[in-house]
Amino acid sequence: MTFDHQTLVAFSKSWGLFYLIALAAVVLVYALWPSNRKRFDRAKNSIFNKDDRPGD
Amino acid sequence: MVSGLTVSERRLALVIAGLIAVCGLAMAIVGRNDLIGAHGFIVLAFSLGVIALVATRYLDPEPPEDRLSQYYDDPTKAGIVLAMIWAVIGMFFGVWVAALLAWPDLTFDAAWASFGRLRPVHTSGVIFGFGGNALIATSLHVLQRTSRARLPDQFSPWFVLIGYNLFCVLAASGYFMGVTQSKEYAEPEWYADLWLVIVWVVYFLIYIRTLQRRKEPHIYVANWYYMAFILVVAILHIVNNLAVPVSLGHAKSYSLFSGVQDAMTQWWYGHNAVAFFLTAGFLGMMYYYLPKRAGRPIFSYRLSIISFWGITFMYMWAGSHHLHYTALPQWVQTLGMTFSIVLLVPSWASAGNALATLNGAWHKVRDDATLRFMMVAAVFYGLSTFEGSFMAIRAVNSLSHYTDWTIGHVHAGALGWVAMITFGSLYALVPWMWKQERIYSPALVEVHFWLALIGTIIYVFAMWNSGIIQGLMWRTYNDSGTLAYSFIDSLVAMRPYYIARTVGGLFFFAGAVVASYNIWMTIRMSRRAEAAGRDTVDVPASAALVPGE
Amino acid sequence: MPNFHRKLERSAIGFVLAIVGVSAIGGFVEIAPLFTIHETVEQAPDMRVYTPLEVAGRNIYIREGCYACHSQMIRTLRDEVERYGPFSLAVESQYDHPMLWGSKRTGPDLARVGGKYSDAWQVAHLINPRDVVPQSVMPRYAWLKRNGLKTDDLGLHLAAQRRVGVPYTDDMIANAGADAYGQANPDSPYASGVTARYGEATNVRAFDGSAGRLTEMDALVAYLQVLGRLTDAAQKTAAAQE
């Protein structure tokens, strides 16, 4: 574990951007993937189901 | 409520409360020469109170078996009442500290009443007392409904709720006595912090156990936000509070970090307390109660997912914008500024999503003050996140930092967003929990709405004005190239705004009192109906909506 | 990829790990490098630690919440430097556990208030700020002069600070109580030990105006009078830039 300050700073400065882009890509693919549409529609309407009792 | 517990759960409650009483006694003995001893007595009295409460009902018969086919809502009900009690306490002290800046001798020469000690009572009272209890109460409700599963047991939610309030009591009483770590929004000392970690782990376990027993294939997005709230607050709390106590008999501890590391850690914590306590948790509330009350599904579920991951990822980078132009290395400041600006994207995605959900239901917003609370909350959420990104720009921050502008910004978020979404959600939830068709007085909800809105606007405008004037006066030079105003000149210029701010706060506080009365009367309505043996309704809220309500 | 996420989401544990992972990156990236910062920033080998009396005063400053209205961080802006003095350096708060940079200036910055006013002014101001500055909105702290200072556990405080990295010696810890008394009683036999352990430049005075009994006022004024004076690194940096 011998990181000097320069290495850590260089890592921090450059990789943040890559993380941001990679994560954005993953999330967008997931959110916009056509076959997920049905599940999301079901999920957003699920809170209106009869909800006075736990499910079986 | 105790008689709803099984006999073995009552026994467990007595054992745990007994153990905590012993801890309190030990604190009182070991710390008899220190303020931690006083806290030992408070812990002891608190746990003896819990023991007495359980013991009086200990011999009641076992609860009926069919309870397992129903949701467990008793802790949610208690949480709502506790949230309203803390709201009144926290906002009362808010008005008091505001008044202290216009009339400084309102301390009556008492140590406990000075600004520095009362301010954390206000901030912790509203954030952790009011906000925290509201989050626990609503999260347990939303979790069960969206998972279509009952909580895994009846003891642990009570442990979380009561344990959390013990933490709040230790925090507030500590500030009066002068027990504080000085870290803003993380003031409680080491023993209270350790206790909160235990409570929080149990809270997390309730969440994860219920989710694993869920009957829905997909985890509804509101739970994502509640989960992020629980998890990230745990990380923040543990890291920022790392400290070495003077001894086991001392309340005082010394932070593990110093100087610039401590500043970065503290504002990493401070900013993300805003992000994950005051934003993520309350977005969870919004994503459930707003569509539910409006009777319309969320406008775009995809957008809610995108903004969730955006907020979760980006907020953690933004804390360093609290330290522009300080001794913090500049590259960290720049990183914080950049991410703060990009943050506007997921923030506005959430605010826009909420407002688009209401599109087509504007007649409901017009007629229903409860829904209007939620709409105004979404608007203020959009406004204050924009303001936040703007203030994170270095050049703007050089003017706004250290001034009342920051206080105005915080309250645009805290009053306009956090409190409004909470009041809206509680008004939707209360009739539901106490099985009434509607709240005791819809007219009083309307009164509360206008008190809250007027109070917020007065407050925020007063602080914007004072902050910008302050910032400009500090940096104004006269023709000969010297500073034009002394510090005290700027202070004198603030006085009218400090009075206006107190008035705004008073409006908002009055609204909270009205809300407490209304909720209390709804509870009484429910008790009377029960006593008369009348039928109750299971699900009112959105369905019961009529024009004029 | 979508299948992967679906699995992640179906098992709540995977979801938990995803949230922790995604959120932790930002904090780690910004905070971790700060623990190696001493390799690059200015050094102050001559910087002294707080005396026991100053530590007690600092703890009173924290207890009363002074940080809620007073910052201790002069930013690198022209007007701040002209109003308050040379801008603050990271090294100046290296022994501050926790730091007291503050976030709000309802009152002025105090990073360099040490030596700016006399002890008598500080005492009068703390007893009733409006006696000295009529427009002030600061609370009165008259009880500080009435309250005796607790010194029997100052050694424990110093020892705890040593555990988090402040270089207190065994000698300093063993004599903490006596040094606290000596620093506010220049004519007592304990006074010489203070300058021997903390340096000739240490303020040794009856801070609250009366020798003998130690009060909380002694401690707080001793702390205020040393703010910005533990090292002259900032002055040197400012001089080098001109």
mmCIF file of N, CA and C in Angstrom, chain A residues 50-53, chain B residues 73 77 145 429-439 522 525-526 529-530 533-544:
data_model
loop_
_atom_site.group_PDB
_atom_site.id
_atom_site.type_symbol
_atom_site.label_atom_id
_atom_site.label_comp_id
_atom_site.label_asym_id
_atom_site.label_seq_id
_atom_site.Cartn_x
_atom_site.Cartn_y
_atom_site.Cartn_z
ATOM 1 N N LYS A 50 -55.221 -3.553 -5.421
ATOM 2 C CA LYS A 50 -55.892 -3.648 -4.126
ATOM 3 C C LYS A 50 -54.818 -3.892 -3.075
ATOM 4 N N ASP A 51 -54.707 -2.972 -2.127
ATOM 5 C CA ASP A 51 -53.527 -3.087 -1.266
ATOM 6 C C ASP A 51 -53.878 -2.990 0.216
ATOM 7 N N ASP A 52 -54.985 -3.581 0.604
ATOM 8 C CA ASP A 52 -55.298 -3.568 2.024
ATOM 9 C C ASP A 52 -54.806 -4.819 2.738
ATOM 10 N N ARG A 53 -54.300 -5.785 1.999
ATOM 11 C CA ARG A 53 -53.802 -7.030 2.601
ATOM 12 C C ARG A 53 -52.487 -7.427 1.937
ATOM 13 N N ASP B 73 -49.036 -1.886 10.995
ATOM 14 C CA ASP B 73 -48.951 -0.432 10.853
ATOM 15 C C ASP B 73 -48.808 0.325 12.169
ATOM 16 N N LYS B 77 -47.983 4.410 12.759
ATOM 17 C CA LYS B 77 -48.855 5.366 13.455
ATOM 18 C C LYS B 77 -48.074 6.117 14.524
ATOM 19 N N ARG B 145 -46.584 -2.056 1.471
ATOM 20 C CA ARG B 145 -47.579 -1.995 0.407
ATOM 21 C C ARG B 145 -46.962 -2.370 -0.935
ATOM 22 N N LEU B 429 -51.574 9.912 4.353
ATOM 23 C CA LEU B 429 -51.378 8.655 5.092
ATOM 24 C C LEU B 429 -52.272 8.548 6.327
ATOM 25 N N VAL B 430 -52.502 9.679 7.008
ATOM 26 C CA VAL B 430 -53.187 9.624 8.304
ATOM 27 C C VAL B 430 -54.586 8.996 8.222
ATOM 28 N N PRO B 431 -55.457 9.439 7.289
ATOM 29 C CA PRO B 431 -56.780 8.802 7.237
ATOM 30 C C PRO B 431 -56.669 7.305 6.924
ATOM 31 N N TRP B 432 -55.701 6.977 6.112
ATOM 32 C CA TRP B 432 -55.458 5.598 5.719
ATOM 33 C C TRP B 432 -55.099 4.740 6.949
ATOM 34 N N MET B 433 -54.159 5.259 7.748
ATOM 35 C CA MET B 433 -53.692 4.492 8.900
ATOM 36 C C MET B 433 -54.767 4.355 9.972
ATOM 37 N N TRP B 434 -55.546 5.424 10.171
ATOM 38 C CA TRP B 434 -56.550 5.371 11.237
ATOM 39 C C TRP B 434 -57.924 5.011 10.683
ATOM 40 N N LYS B 435 -57.917 4.542 9.430
ATOM 41 C CA LYS B 435 -59.112 3.987 8.789
ATOM 42 C C LYS B 435 -60.293 4.940 8.821
ATOM 43 N N GLN B 436 -60.030 6.179 8.430
ATOM 44 C CA GLN B 436 -61.094 7.170 8.291
ATOM 45 C C GLN B 436 -61.252 7.511 6.819
ATOM 46 N N GLU B 437 -62.447 7.981 6.459
ATOM 47 C CA GLU B 437 -62.649 8.320 5.060
ATOM 48 C C GLU B 437 -61.819 9.529 4.661
ATOM 49 N N ARG B 438 -61.677 10.462 5.594
ATOM 50 C CA ARG B 438 -60.873 11.637 5.280
ATOM 51 C C ARG B 438 -60.330 12.219 6.583
ATOM 52 N N ILE B 439 -59.460 13.220 6.412
ATOM 53 C CA ILE B 439 -58.867 13.873 7.562
ATOM 54 C C ILE B 439 -59.955 14.618 8.336
ATOM 55 N N THR B 522 -58.109 13.686 14.037
ATOM 56 C CA THR B 522 -58.435 12.527 13.198
ATOM 57 C C THR B 522 -58.274 11.235 13.993
ATOM 58 N N MET B 525 -61.180 10.914 16.211
ATOM 59 C CA MET B 525 -62.343 10.494 15.428
ATOM 60 C C MET B 525 -62.345 8.978 15.284
ATOM 61 N N SER B 526 -61.155 8.457 14.999
ATOM 62 C CA SER B 526 -61.026 7.022 14.790
ATOM 63 C C SER B 526 -61.335 6.262 16.083
ATOM 64 N N ALA B 529 -65.033 6.244 16.674
ATOM 65 C CA ALA B 529 -65.705 5.318 15.766
ATOM 66 C C ALA B 529 -65.523 3.883 16.243
ATOM 67 N N GLU B 530 -64.329 3.591 16.720
ATOM 68 C CA GLU B 530 -64.059 2.240 17.206
ATOM 69 C C GLU B 530 -64.902 1.929 18.433
ATOM 70 N N GLY B 533 -68.225 1.109 17.701
ATOM 71 C CA GLY B 533 -68.357 -0.127 16.937
ATOM 72 C C GLY B 533 -68.717 0.090 15.480
ATOM 73 N N ARG B 534 -68.497 1.327 14.999
ATOM 74 C CA ARG B 534 -68.821 1.600 13.606
ATOM 75 C C ARG B 534 -67.804 0.955 12.665
ATOM 76 N N ASP B 535 -68.247 0.723 11.431
ATOM 77 C CA ASP B 535 -67.336 0.141 10.445
ATOM 78 C C ASP B 535 -66.255 1.148 10.067
ATOM 79 N N THR B 536 -65.084 0.647 9.825
ATOM 80 C CA THR B 536 -64.015 1.517 9.361
ATOM 81 C C THR B 536 -63.679 1.166 7.920
ATOM 82 N N VAL B 537 -62.978 2.087 7.239
ATOM 83 C CA VAL B 537 -62.621 1.820 5.843
ATOM 84 C C VAL B 537 -61.150 1.482 5.752
ATOM 85 N N ASP B 538 -60.833 0.569 4.843
ATOM 86 C CA ASP B 538 -59.444 0.136 4.723
ATOM 87 C C ASP B 538 -58.606 1.099 3.904
ATOM 88 N N VAL B 539 -59.099 1.474 2.745
ATOM 89 C CA VAL B 539 -58.300 2.313 1.848
ATOM 90 C C VAL B 539 -59.104 3.528 1.420
ATOM 91 N N PRO B 540 -58.925 4.677 2.077
ATOM 92 C CA PRO B 540 -59.645 5.849 1.613
ATOM 93 C C PRO B 540 -58.775 6.650 0.655
ATOM 94 N N ALA B 541 -58.149 7.672 1.164
ATOM 95 C CA ALA B 541 -57.192 8.527 0.455
ATOM 96 C C ALA B 541 -57.661 8.880 -0.942
ATOM 97 N N SER B 542 -56.967 8.377 -1.970
ATOM 98 C CA SER B 542 -57.203 8.875 -3.318
ATOM 99 C C SER B 542 -58.643 8.649 -3.763
ATOM 100 N N ALA B 543 -59.184 7.514 -3.444
ATOM 101 C CA ALA B 543 -60.518 7.175 -3.921
ATOM 102 C C ALA B 543 -61.579 8.103 -3.325
ATOM 103 N N ALA B 544 -61.356 8.558 -2.097
ATOM 104 C CA ALA B 544 -62.374 9.338 -1.402
ATOM 105 C C ALA B 544 -62.364 10.803 -1.805
#
